[in-house]
PDB file of C-alpha atoms in Angstrom:
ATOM      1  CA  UNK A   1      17.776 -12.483 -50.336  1.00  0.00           C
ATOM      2  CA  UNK A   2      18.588 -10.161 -53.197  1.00  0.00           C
ATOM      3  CA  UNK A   3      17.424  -6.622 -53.164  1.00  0.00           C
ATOM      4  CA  UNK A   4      15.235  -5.446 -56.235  1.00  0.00           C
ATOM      5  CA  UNK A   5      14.448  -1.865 -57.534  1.00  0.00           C
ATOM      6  CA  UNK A   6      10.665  -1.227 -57.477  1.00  0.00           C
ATOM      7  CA  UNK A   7       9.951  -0.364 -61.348  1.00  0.00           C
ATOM      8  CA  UNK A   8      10.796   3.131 -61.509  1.00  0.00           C
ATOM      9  CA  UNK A   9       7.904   5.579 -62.523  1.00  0.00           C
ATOM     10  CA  UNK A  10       7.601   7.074 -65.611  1.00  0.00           C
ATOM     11  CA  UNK A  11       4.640   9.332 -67.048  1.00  0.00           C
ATOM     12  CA  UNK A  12       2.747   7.568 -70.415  1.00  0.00           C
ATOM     13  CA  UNK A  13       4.062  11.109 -71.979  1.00  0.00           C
ATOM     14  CA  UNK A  14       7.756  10.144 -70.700  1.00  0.00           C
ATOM     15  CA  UNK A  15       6.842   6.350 -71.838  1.00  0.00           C
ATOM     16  CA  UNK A  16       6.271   7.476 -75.109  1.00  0.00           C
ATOM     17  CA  UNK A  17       9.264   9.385 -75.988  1.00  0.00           C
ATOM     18  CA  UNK A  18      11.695   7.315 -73.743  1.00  0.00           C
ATOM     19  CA  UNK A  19      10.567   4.316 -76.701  1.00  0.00           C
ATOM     20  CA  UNK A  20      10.725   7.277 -79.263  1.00  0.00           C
ATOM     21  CA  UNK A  21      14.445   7.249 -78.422  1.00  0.00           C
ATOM     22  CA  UNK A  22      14.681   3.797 -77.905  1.00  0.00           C
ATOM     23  CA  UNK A  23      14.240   3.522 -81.463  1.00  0.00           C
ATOM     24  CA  UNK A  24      16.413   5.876 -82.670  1.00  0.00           C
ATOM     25  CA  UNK A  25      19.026   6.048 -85.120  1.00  0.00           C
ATOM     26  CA  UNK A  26      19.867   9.636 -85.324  1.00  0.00           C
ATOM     27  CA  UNK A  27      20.037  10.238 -81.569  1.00  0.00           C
ATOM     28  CA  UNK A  28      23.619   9.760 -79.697  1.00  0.00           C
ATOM     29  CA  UNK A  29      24.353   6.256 -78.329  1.00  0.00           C
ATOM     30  CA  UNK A  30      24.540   7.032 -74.643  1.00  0.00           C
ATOM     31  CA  UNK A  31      20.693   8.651 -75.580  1.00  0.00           C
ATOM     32  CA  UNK A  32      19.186   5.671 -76.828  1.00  0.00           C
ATOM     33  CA  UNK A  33      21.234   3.295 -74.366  1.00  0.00           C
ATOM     34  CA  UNK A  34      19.232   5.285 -71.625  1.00  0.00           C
ATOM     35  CA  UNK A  35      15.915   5.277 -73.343  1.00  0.00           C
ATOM     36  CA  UNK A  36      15.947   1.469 -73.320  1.00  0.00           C
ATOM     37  CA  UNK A  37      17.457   0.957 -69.683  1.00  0.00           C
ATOM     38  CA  UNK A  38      14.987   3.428 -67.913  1.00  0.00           C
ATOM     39  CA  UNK A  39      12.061   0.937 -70.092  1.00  0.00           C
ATOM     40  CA  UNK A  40      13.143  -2.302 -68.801  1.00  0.00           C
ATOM     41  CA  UNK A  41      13.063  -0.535 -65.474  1.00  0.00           C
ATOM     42  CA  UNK A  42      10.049   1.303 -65.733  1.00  0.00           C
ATOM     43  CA  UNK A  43       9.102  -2.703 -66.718  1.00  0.00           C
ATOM     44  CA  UNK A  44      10.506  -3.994 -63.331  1.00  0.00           C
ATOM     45  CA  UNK A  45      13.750  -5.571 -64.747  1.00  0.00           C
ATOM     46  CA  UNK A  46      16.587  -5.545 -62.223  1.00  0.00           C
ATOM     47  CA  UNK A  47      19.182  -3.266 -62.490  1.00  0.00           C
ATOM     48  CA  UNK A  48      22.197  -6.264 -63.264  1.00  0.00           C
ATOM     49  CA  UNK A  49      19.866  -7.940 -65.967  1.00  0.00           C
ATOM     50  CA  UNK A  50      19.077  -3.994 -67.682  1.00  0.00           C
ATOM     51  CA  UNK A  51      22.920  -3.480 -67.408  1.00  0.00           C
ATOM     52  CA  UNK A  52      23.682  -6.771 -69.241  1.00  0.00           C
ATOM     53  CA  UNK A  53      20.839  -5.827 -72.356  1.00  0.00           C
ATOM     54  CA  UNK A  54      22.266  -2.209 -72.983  1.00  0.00           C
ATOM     55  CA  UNK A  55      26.003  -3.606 -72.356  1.00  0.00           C
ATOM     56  CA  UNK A  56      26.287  -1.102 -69.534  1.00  0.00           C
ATOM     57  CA  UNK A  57      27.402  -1.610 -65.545  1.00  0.00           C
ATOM     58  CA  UNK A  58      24.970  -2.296 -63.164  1.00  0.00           C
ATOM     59  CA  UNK A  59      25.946   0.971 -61.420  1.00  0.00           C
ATOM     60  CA  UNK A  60      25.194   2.831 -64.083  1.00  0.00           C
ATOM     61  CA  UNK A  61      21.988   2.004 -64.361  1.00  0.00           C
ATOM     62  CA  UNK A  62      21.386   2.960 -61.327  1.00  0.00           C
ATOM     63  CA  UNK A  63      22.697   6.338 -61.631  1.00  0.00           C
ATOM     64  CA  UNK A  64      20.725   7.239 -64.692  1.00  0.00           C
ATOM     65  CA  UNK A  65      17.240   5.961 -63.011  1.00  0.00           C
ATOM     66  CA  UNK A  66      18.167   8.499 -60.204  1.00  0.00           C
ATOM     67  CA  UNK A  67      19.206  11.034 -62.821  1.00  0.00           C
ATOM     68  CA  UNK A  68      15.571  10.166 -64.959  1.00  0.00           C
ATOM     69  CA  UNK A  69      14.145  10.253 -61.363  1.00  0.00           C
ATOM     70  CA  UNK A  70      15.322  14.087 -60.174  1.00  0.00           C
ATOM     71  CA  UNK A  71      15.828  15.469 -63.772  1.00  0.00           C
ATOM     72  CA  UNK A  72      12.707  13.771 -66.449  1.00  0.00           C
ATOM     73  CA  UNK A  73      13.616  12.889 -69.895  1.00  0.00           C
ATOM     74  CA  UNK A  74      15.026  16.551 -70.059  1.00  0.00           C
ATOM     75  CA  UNK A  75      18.336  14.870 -68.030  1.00  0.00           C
ATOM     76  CA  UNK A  76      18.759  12.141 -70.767  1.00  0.00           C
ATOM     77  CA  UNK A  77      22.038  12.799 -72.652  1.00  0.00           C
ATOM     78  CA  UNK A  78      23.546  14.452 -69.957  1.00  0.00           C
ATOM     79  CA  UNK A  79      27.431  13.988 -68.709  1.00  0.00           C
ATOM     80  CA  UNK A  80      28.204  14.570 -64.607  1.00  0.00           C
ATOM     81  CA  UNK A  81      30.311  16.782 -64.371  1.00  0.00           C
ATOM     82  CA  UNK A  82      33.990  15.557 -64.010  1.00  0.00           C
ATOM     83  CA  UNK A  83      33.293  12.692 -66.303  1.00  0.00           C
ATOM     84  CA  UNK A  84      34.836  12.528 -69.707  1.00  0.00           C
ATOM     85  CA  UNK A  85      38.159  14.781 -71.089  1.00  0.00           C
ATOM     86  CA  UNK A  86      38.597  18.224 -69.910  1.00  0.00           C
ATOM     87  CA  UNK A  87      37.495  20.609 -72.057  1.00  0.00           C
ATOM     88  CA  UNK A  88      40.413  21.836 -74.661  1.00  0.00           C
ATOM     89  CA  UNK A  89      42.160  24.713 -73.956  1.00  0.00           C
ATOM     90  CA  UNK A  90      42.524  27.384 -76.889  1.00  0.00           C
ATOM     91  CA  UNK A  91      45.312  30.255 -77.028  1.00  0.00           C
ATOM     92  CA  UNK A  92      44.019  32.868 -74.907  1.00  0.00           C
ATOM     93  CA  UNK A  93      42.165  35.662 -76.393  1.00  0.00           C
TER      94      UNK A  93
END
């Protein structure tokens, strides 16, 4: 038997802007990837059929609905720390 997320919650204020985003096409990718995964699981998709739509791994979408879940729709955008290049380092001042 194959374990399902319950559809995660999300406030009709959140709704709104989360499809705001969706729609985008000034925001930053990874922005408007988010927007539509966290509404196909506020919708009760599974996580592996949300990861296929937004062309994303299935463990990914799970760590942004627990990143929507502790942070709101002020988390969206955001990198974890250690992820990505370091930062570039200038000549010191």
């Amino acid at each position: 038997m194959s374990m399902c997320a319950p559809p995660l919650a999300v406030s009709d204020e959140d709704r709104k802007e989360l499809e705001r985003l969706s729609r985008s096409v000034s925001e930053p990718v990874r922005v408007v990837r988010q927007a539509r995964a966290l509404l196909l699981a506020a919708a009760g998709t599974a996580n592996e059929e949300t990861a296929r739509r937004v062309g994303v791994a299935p463990n990914t979408v799970r760590a942004w609905r627990r990143g929507f879940a502790g942070g709101g729709i002020g988390w969206l955008g955001t990198v974890a720390a250690g992820v990505g290049p370091p930062p570039p380092q200038g000549p010191a001042q």
